[in-house]
């Protein structure tokens, strides 16, 4: 299809589904203390509610991606949303902690299918030259969901109760299912055996390169982002101040996603990647020199800049590498991102426990700089190796 006849932006129904998934994913952390008190559990036990959700969210994505290659993007998204309605509502009325953990695990597994399928849909329907801007639009919807969830969950949990906050995403998901009824299903690739699809994707050198790069990005951006607030708290500041400083990440991601289109009109993709990656290097270098509210807020905002420019570039690359296995490719990309974020946090843990923030963030800045160089070189080689779209 020529560019002139293809959609240039994300359908509202797809953006709404991504928004809803983000709301559910980020609402849980501010509610942990409230549900622990209500259910008579320790905070450690309550944290497991978030842990099982994130594990299910991340590790079911390859399955969702491969199934979407076989059965269709919209069909899988509606099934995932329907499951999230059922298990989300069960989470809201769960009488005990074990049942809550079970239902949140299943809710995470269902919502885990939404954003990768949305990215795959964009890859299927938006031409390559417009794709990264469309992905940035979808990221803006995710950022709005993140900001609303983190801002509202604590207030709702304190005034009305955590159960209402768990019930809101399922209600939104019902609206998403209705909205998706008018969203056309893109043509499907030729069917391949389930295991064969994974094997073919993992034999492709550029697919391996992309998932390897996004693994490191996940470790550096998402994994270390979680330690910015503890770094401030280690200086004696309370959790609310630390949280507000790190909230600059969500605000920056939303604002910077609006800049992707004009930047791409002026710069090549490798240059955009370099510009985006410079943000995380500068941000971590700043907190390596000194941990304070201004430097942490700057680092968080810089990571939002990186997420808007570098991560959307990697997303667009993932949608382009294997057009015939786009769902599988995007799902492997997402799974590698989440795995990297977990590994990054675990590796950084000992230095964080010891309060060695200068060493930790300095090393992270160095790894970030190496990652940017690798990404730019790899993207240039990839563009030379494939015919122009």
Tab-separated table of N, CA and C in Angstrom, residues 257-382:
chain	number	residue	atom	x	y	z
A	257	UNK	N	7.743	12.825	23.665
A	257	UNK	CA	7.133	12.037	22.590
A	257	UNK	C	6.486	12.928	21.544
A	258	UNK	N	6.129	14.145	21.942
A	258	UNK	CA	5.558	15.105	20.990
A	258	UNK	C	6.627	15.695	20.073
A	259	UNK	N	7.897	15.513	20.411
A	259	UNK	CA	8.986	16.072	19.605
A	259	UNK	C	9.512	15.090	18.572
A	260	UNK	N	9.064	13.831	18.631
A	260	UNK	CA	9.631	12.807	17.752
A	260	UNK	C	9.390	13.145	16.281
A	261	UNK	N	8.170	13.521	15.932
A	261	UNK	CA	7.882	13.831	14.522
A	261	UNK	C	8.767	14.940	13.971
A	262	UNK	N	8.841	16.120	14.620
A	262	UNK	CA	9.719	17.165	14.052
A	262	UNK	C	11.195	16.782	14.021
A	263	UNK	N	11.651	16.020	15.021
A	263	UNK	CA	13.058	15.606	15.016
A	263	UNK	C	13.339	14.669	13.851
A	264	UNK	N	12.436	13.718	13.605
A	264	UNK	CA	12.650	12.765	12.514
A	264	UNK	C	12.577	13.423	11.143
A	265	UNK	N	11.901	14.570	11.052
A	265	UNK	CA	11.880	15.291	9.770
A	265	UNK	C	13.232	15.926	9.461
A	266	UNK	N	14.047	16.092	10.489
A	266	UNK	CA	15.327	16.787	10.317
A	266	UNK	C	16.550	15.878	10.459
A	267	UNK	N	16.399	14.781	11.192
A	267	UNK	CA	17.553	13.927	11.476
A	267	UNK	C	17.311	12.508	10.991
A	268	UNK	N	18.387	11.799	10.698
A	268	UNK	CA	18.299	10.380	10.362
A	268	UNK	C	17.995	9.579	11.620
A	269	UNK	N	17.616	8.303	11.432
A	269	UNK	CA	17.339	7.455	12.592
A	269	UNK	C	18.587	7.271	13.457
A	270	UNK	N	19.777	6.971	12.892
A	270	UNK	CA	20.959	6.855	13.755
A	270	UNK	C	21.246	8.130	14.544
A	271	UNK	N	21.068	9.294	13.912
A	271	UNK	CA	21.295	10.554	14.622
A	271	UNK	C	20.271	10.749	15.735
A	272	UNK	N	19.028	10.353	15.480
A	272	UNK	CA	17.980	10.437	16.507
A	272	UNK	C	18.321	9.520	17.677
A	273	UNK	N	18.811	8.321	17.365
A	273	UNK	CA	19.228	7.404	18.428
A	273	UNK	C	20.347	8.001	19.273
A	274	UNK	N	21.329	8.600	18.610
A	274	UNK	CA	22.453	9.206	19.334
A	274	UNK	C	21.982	10.357	20.217
A	275	UNK	N	21.077	11.174	19.685
A	275	UNK	CA	20.552	12.301	20.450
A	275	UNK	C	19.761	11.812	21.664
A	276	UNK	N	18.941	10.782	21.461
A	276	UNK	CA	18.176	10.236	22.577
A	276	UNK	C	19.072	9.587	23.613
A	277	UNK	N	20.060	8.831	23.155
A	277	UNK	CA	20.958	8.153	24.077
A	277	UNK	C	21.813	9.098	24.887
A	278	UNK	N	22.103	10.270	24.325
A	278	UNK	CA	22.900	11.253	25.068
A	278	UNK	C	22.215	11.660	26.367
A	279	UNK	N	20.877	11.591	26.362
A	279	UNK	CA	20.145	11.971	27.567
A	279	UNK	C	20.471	11.076	28.748
A	280	UNK	N	20.472	9.767	28.536
A	280	UNK	CA	20.726	8.882	29.677
A	280	UNK	C	22.173	8.989	30.145
A	281	UNK	N	23.103	9.213	29.222
A	281	UNK	CA	24.499	9.377	29.629
A	281	UNK	C	24.634	10.611	30.512
A	282	UNK	N	24.033	11.735	30.069
A	282	UNK	CA	24.123	12.978	30.843
A	282	UNK	C	23.410	12.844	32.184
A	283	UNK	N	22.256	12.175	32.179
A	283	UNK	CA	21.491	12.036	33.414
A	283	UNK	C	22.235	11.236	34.467
A	284	UNK	N	22.772	10.091	34.071
A	284	UNK	CA	23.494	9.274	35.047
A	284	UNK	C	24.814	9.923	35.461
A	285	UNK	N	25.431	10.646	34.551
A	285	UNK	CA	26.661	11.357	34.926
A	285	UNK	C	26.372	12.410	35.990
A	286	UNK	N	25.209	13.063	35.872
A	286	UNK	CA	24.860	14.104	36.849
A	286	UNK	C	24.680	13.516	38.244
A	287	UNK	N	23.955	12.390	38.353
A	287	UNK	CA	23.754	11.814	39.699
A	287	UNK	C	25.003	11.094	40.200
A	288	UNK	N	25.920	10.738	39.280
A	288	UNK	CA	27.199	10.177	39.730
A	288	UNK	C	28.033	11.235	40.445
A	289	UNK	N	27.927	12.472	39.959
A	289	UNK	CA	28.683	13.567	40.583
A	289	UNK	C	28.068	13.947	41.924
A	290	UNK	N	26.718	13.998	41.974
A	290	UNK	CA	26.067	14.406	43.224
A	290	UNK	C	24.608	13.969	43.197
A	291	UNK	N	24.160	13.304	44.249
A	291	UNK	CA	22.758	12.895	44.362
A	291	UNK	C	22.002	13.959	45.140
A	292	UNK	N	21.043	14.601	44.471
A	292	UNK	CA	20.212	15.627	45.096
A	292	UNK	C	18.890	15.667	44.359
A	293	UNK	N	17.926	16.399	44.870
A	293	UNK	CA	16.635	16.501	44.188
A	293	UNK	C	16.800	17.051	42.775
A	294	UNK	N	17.553	18.141	42.559
A	294	UNK	CA	17.703	18.642	41.181
A	294	UNK	C	18.378	17.643	40.242
A	295	UNK	N	19.448	16.971	40.720
A	295	UNK	CA	20.135	16.049	39.799
A	295	UNK	C	19.289	14.803	39.519
A	296	UNK	N	18.546	14.313	40.516
A	296	UNK	CA	17.682	13.155	40.280
A	296	UNK	C	16.538	13.536	39.349
A	297	UNK	N	15.934	14.711	39.558
A	297	UNK	CA	14.869	15.163	38.655
A	297	UNK	C	15.412	15.320	37.236
A	298	UNK	N	16.635	15.855	37.113
A	298	UNK	CA	17.241	15.986	35.783
A	298	UNK	C	17.479	14.619	35.151
A	299	UNK	N	18.008	13.676	35.955
A	299	UNK	CA	18.269	12.338	35.428
A	299	UNK	C	16.972	11.667	34.985
A	300	UNK	N	15.919	11.793	35.793
A	300	UNK	CA	14.633	11.189	35.431
A	300	UNK	C	14.082	11.809	34.146
A	301	UNK	N	14.164	13.125	34.047
A	301	UNK	CA	13.687	13.790	32.830
A	301	UNK	C	14.528	13.385	31.621
A	302	UNK	N	15.837	13.257	31.828
A	302	UNK	CA	16.721	12.843	30.728
A	302	UNK	C	16.399	11.430	30.266
A	303	UNK	N	16.028	10.549	31.203
A	303	UNK	CA	15.647	9.192	30.825
A	303	UNK	C	14.321	9.194	30.053
A	304	UNK	N	13.426	10.122	30.372
A	304	UNK	CA	12.209	10.265	29.579
A	304	UNK	C	12.522	10.671	28.152
A	305	UNK	N	13.487	11.564	27.978
A	305	UNK	CA	13.965	11.968	26.656
A	305	UNK	C	14.528	10.754	25.909
A	306	UNK	N	15.338	9.970	26.606
A	306	UNK	CA	15.908	8.766	26.003
A	306	UNK	C	14.810	7.788	25.593
A	307	UNK	N	13.827	7.610	26.456
A	307	UNK	CA	12.744	6.667	26.165
A	307	UNK	C	11.965	7.102	24.927
A	308	UNK	N	11.726	8.394	24.797
A	308	UNK	CA	10.949	8.904	23.670
A	308	UNK	C	11.709	8.780	22.352
A	309	UNK	N	13.010	8.990	22.360
A	309	UNK	CA	13.774	9.004	21.103
A	309	UNK	C	14.486	7.682	20.825
A	310	UNK	N	15.258	7.194	21.794
A	310	UNK	CA	16.022	5.969	21.552
A	310	UNK	C	15.120	4.739	21.568
A	311	UNK	N	14.242	4.648	22.563
A	311	UNK	CA	13.436	3.432	22.658
A	311	UNK	C	12.451	3.304	21.494
A	312	UNK	N	11.838	4.400	21.074
A	312	UNK	CA	10.927	4.290	19.931
A	312	UNK	C	11.693	3.915	18.662
A	313	UNK	N	12.956	4.350	18.565
A	313	UNK	CA	13.777	3.947	17.415
A	313	UNK	C	14.008	2.439	17.437
A	314	UNK	N	14.295	1.894	18.607
A	314	UNK	CA	14.484	0.449	18.724
A	314	UNK	C	13.164	-0.294	18.475
A	315	UNK	N	12.047	0.260	18.950
A	315	UNK	CA	10.743	-0.346	18.679
A	315	UNK	C	10.483	-0.425	17.177
A	316	UNK	N	10.721	0.685	16.490
A	316	UNK	CA	10.497	0.714	15.042
A	316	UNK	C	11.403	-0.299	14.338
A	317	UNK	N	12.621	-0.431	14.805
A	317	UNK	CA	13.550	-1.403	14.233
A	317	UNK	C	13.015	-2.814	14.426
A	318	UNK	N	12.493	-3.109	15.618
A	318	UNK	CA	11.950	-4.443	15.896
A	318	UNK	C	10.774	-4.781	14.977
A	319	UNK	N	9.969	-3.776	14.614
A	319	UNK	CA	8.830	-4.037	13.728
A	319	UNK	C	9.263	-4.252	12.282
A	320	UNK	N	10.495	-3.866	11.965
A	320	UNK	CA	10.955	-3.896	10.581
A	320	UNK	C	11.802	-5.119	10.245
A	321	UNK	N	12.394	-5.743	11.263
A	321	UNK	CA	13.382	-6.796	11.022
A	321	UNK	C	12.783	-8.027	10.355
A	322	UNK	N	11.650	-8.490	10.872
A	322	UNK	CA	11.009	-9.711	10.355
A	322	UNK	C	9.533	-9.434	10.096
A	323	UNK	N	9.201	-8.829	8.969
A	323	UNK	CA	7.797	-8.488	8.696
A	323	UNK	C	6.873	-9.703	8.724
A	324	UNK	N	7.366	-10.869	8.311
A	324	UNK	CA	6.538	-12.066	8.300
A	324	UNK	C	6.315	-12.679	9.673
A	325	UNK	N	7.101	-12.243	10.664
A	325	UNK	CA	6.958	-12.721	12.047
A	325	UNK	C	6.945	-11.523	12.992
A	326	UNK	N	6.232	-10.489	12.595
A	326	UNK	CA	6.301	-9.234	13.349
A	326	UNK	C	5.814	-9.400	14.782
A	327	UNK	N	4.733	-10.137	14.993
A	327	UNK	CA	4.233	-10.329	16.350
A	327	UNK	C	5.236	-11.038	17.229
A	328	UNK	N	5.848	-12.084	16.699
A	328	UNK	CA	6.862	-12.823	17.460
A	328	UNK	C	8.064	-11.936	17.743
A	329	UNK	N	8.494	-11.163	16.738
A	329	UNK	CA	9.665	-10.298	16.899
A	329	UNK	C	9.421	-9.242	17.975
A	330	UNK	N	8.268	-8.590	17.929
A	330	UNK	CA	7.966	-7.542	18.914
A	330	UNK	C	7.838	-8.135	20.310
A	331	UNK	N	7.238	-9.311	20.415
A	331	UNK	CA	7.092	-9.946	21.726
A	331	UNK	C	8.448	-10.340	22.311
A	332	UNK	N	9.357	-10.868	21.491
A	332	UNK	CA	10.708	-11.174	21.965
A	332	UNK	C	11.430	-9.900	22.395
A	333	UNK	N	11.216	-8.840	21.648
A	333	UNK	CA	11.781	-7.534	21.979
A	333	UNK	C	11.305	-7.097	23.362
A	334	UNK	N	9.987	-7.190	23.592
A	334	UNK	CA	9.424	-6.756	24.879
A	334	UNK	C	9.915	-7.633	26.026
A	335	UNK	N	9.962	-8.944	25.796
A	335	UNK	CA	10.421	-9.852	26.844
A	335	UNK	C	11.881	-9.567	27.203
A	336	UNK	N	12.705	-9.283	26.189
A	336	UNK	CA	14.111	-8.979	26.443
A	336	UNK	C	14.250	-7.677	27.222
A	337	UNK	N	13.403	-6.702	26.912
A	337	UNK	CA	13.414	-5.429	27.642
A	337	UNK	C	13.139	-5.651	29.128
A	338	UNK	N	12.085	-6.412	29.438
A	338	UNK	CA	11.731	-6.639	30.833
A	338	UNK	C	12.777	-7.495	31.542
A	339	UNK	N	13.334	-8.469	30.838
A	339	UNK	CA	14.395	-9.278	31.438
A	339	UNK	C	15.605	-8.407	31.764
A	340	UNK	N	15.947	-7.517	30.853
A	340	UNK	CA	17.069	-6.609	31.095
A	340	UNK	C	16.835	-5.714	32.292
A	341	UNK	N	15.606	-5.211	32.439
A	341	UNK	CA	15.314	-4.331	33.574
A	341	UNK	C	15.481	-5.077	34.894
A	342	UNK	N	15.053	-6.348	34.922
A	342	UNK	CA	15.212	-7.146	36.149
A	342	UNK	C	16.678	-7.392	36.464
A	343	UNK	N	17.447	-7.766	35.437
A	343	UNK	CA	18.868	-8.041	35.634
A	343	UNK	C	19.602	-6.776	36.070
A	344	UNK	N	19.251	-5.641	35.455
A	344	UNK	CA	19.902	-4.389	35.822
A	344	UNK	C	19.718	-4.049	37.288
A	345	UNK	N	18.491	-4.223	37.785
A	345	UNK	CA	18.219	-3.939	39.188
A	345	UNK	C	18.978	-4.893	40.102
A	346	UNK	N	18.995	-6.184	39.734
A	346	UNK	CA	19.684	-7.173	40.566
A	346	UNK	C	21.184	-6.921	40.612
A	347	UNK	N	21.781	-6.620	39.462
A	347	UNK	CA	23.232	-6.380	39.411
A	347	UNK	C	23.606	-5.138	40.206
A	348	UNK	N	22.746	-4.109	40.134
A	348	UNK	CA	23.051	-2.852	40.823
A	348	UNK	C	22.781	-2.938	42.323
A	349	UNK	N	22.023	-3.947	42.749
A	349	UNK	CA	21.596	-4.031	44.139
A	349	UNK	C	22.705	-3.929	45.167
A	350	UNK	N	23.795	-4.694	45.053
A	350	UNK	CA	24.843	-4.622	46.081
A	350	UNK	C	25.447	-3.232	46.248
A	351	UNK	N	25.707	-2.529	45.136
A	351	UNK	CA	26.250	-1.173	45.260
A	351	UNK	C	25.235	-0.234	45.885
A	352	UNK	N	23.939	-0.434	45.540
A	352	UNK	CA	22.899	0.404	46.139
A	352	UNK	C	22.802	0.152	47.640
A	353	UNK	N	22.847	-1.113	48.038
A	353	UNK	CA	22.780	-1.442	49.467
A	353	UNK	C	23.932	-0.820	50.237
A	354	UNK	N	25.093	-0.742	49.581
A	354	UNK	CA	26.269	-0.170	50.233
A	354	UNK	C	26.305	1.355	50.147
A	355	UNK	N	25.335	1.954	49.464
A	355	UNK	CA	25.310	3.408	49.319
A	355	UNK	C	26.387	3.950	48.404
A	356	UNK	N	26.900	3.100	47.519
A	356	UNK	CA	27.968	3.514	46.598
A	356	UNK	C	27.357	4.124	45.328
A	357	UNK	N	26.663	5.233	45.525
A	357	UNK	CA	25.912	5.805	44.409
A	357	UNK	C	26.816	6.384	43.324
A	358	UNK	N	27.901	6.994	43.693
A	358	UNK	CA	28.803	7.575	42.684
A	358	UNK	C	29.353	6.481	41.767
A	359	UNK	N	29.807	5.366	42.381
A	359	UNK	CA	30.316	4.259	41.575
A	359	UNK	C	29.204	3.664	40.704
A	360	UNK	N	28.031	3.478	41.295
A	360	UNK	CA	26.923	2.848	40.586
A	360	UNK	C	26.496	3.675	39.380
A	361	UNK	N	26.221	4.948	39.598
A	361	UNK	CA	25.723	5.766	38.501
A	361	UNK	C	26.834	6.127	37.512
A	362	UNK	N	28.075	6.216	37.998
A	362	UNK	CA	29.187	6.443	37.073
A	362	UNK	C	29.374	5.269	36.131
A	363	UNK	N	29.323	4.045	36.677
A	363	UNK	CA	29.434	2.851	35.834
A	363	UNK	C	28.258	2.763	34.864
A	364	UNK	N	27.069	3.148	35.336
A	364	UNK	CA	25.898	3.113	34.463
A	364	UNK	C	26.046	4.098	33.312
A	365	UNK	N	26.589	5.290	33.602
A	365	UNK	CA	26.814	6.272	32.535
A	365	UNK	C	27.786	5.721	31.491
A	366	UNK	N	28.817	5.001	31.941
A	366	UNK	CA	29.784	4.418	31.004
A	366	UNK	C	29.133	3.332	30.148
A	367	UNK	N	28.333	2.463	30.782
A	367	UNK	CA	27.623	1.432	30.018
A	367	UNK	C	26.652	2.075	29.036
A	368	UNK	N	25.972	3.137	29.466
A	368	UNK	CA	25.036	3.836	28.586
A	368	UNK	C	25.746	4.411	27.363
A	369	UNK	N	26.914	4.989	27.574
A	369	UNK	CA	27.670	5.547	26.449
A	369	UNK	C	28.068	4.456	25.456
A	370	UNK	N	28.512	3.305	25.976
A	370	UNK	CA	28.873	2.187	25.098
A	370	UNK	C	27.651	1.676	24.348
A	371	UNK	N	26.509	1.625	25.038
A	371	UNK	CA	25.277	1.177	24.385
A	371	UNK	C	24.899	2.101	23.234
A	372	UNK	N	24.973	3.401	23.452
A	372	UNK	CA	24.620	4.353	22.388
A	372	UNK	C	25.515	4.153	21.170
A	373	UNK	N	26.805	3.995	21.410
A	373	UNK	CA	27.734	3.782	20.288
A	373	UNK	C	27.388	2.509	19.526
A	374	UNK	N	27.101	1.423	20.254
A	374	UNK	CA	26.741	0.158	19.606
A	374	UNK	C	25.444	0.280	18.814
A	375	UNK	N	24.457	0.947	19.397
A	375	UNK	CA	23.162	1.103	18.725
A	375	UNK	C	23.326	1.864	17.416
A	376	UNK	N	24.062	2.955	17.454
A	376	UNK	CA	24.226	3.786	16.251
A	376	UNK	C	24.973	3.023	15.164
A	377	UNK	N	26.056	2.349	15.529
A	377	UNK	CA	26.825	1.573	14.553
A	377	UNK	C	25.976	0.450	13.970
A	378	UNK	N	25.261	-0.270	14.829
A	378	UNK	CA	24.436	-1.381	14.355
A	378	UNK	C	23.321	-0.898	13.444
A	379	UNK	N	22.677	0.210	13.785
A	379	UNK	CA	21.596	0.727	12.952
A	379	UNK	C	22.111	1.148	11.571
A	380	UNK	N	23.266	1.786	11.540
A	380	UNK	CA	23.844	2.187	10.247
A	380	UNK	C	24.159	0.971	9.387
A	381	UNK	N	24.715	-0.066	10.004
A	381	UNK	CA	25.022	-1.283	9.242
A	381	UNK	C	23.741	-1.965	8.767
A	382	UNK	N	22.723	-1.953	9.623
A	382	UNK	CA	21.440	-2.557	9.232
A	382	UNK	C	20.851	-1.819	8.029
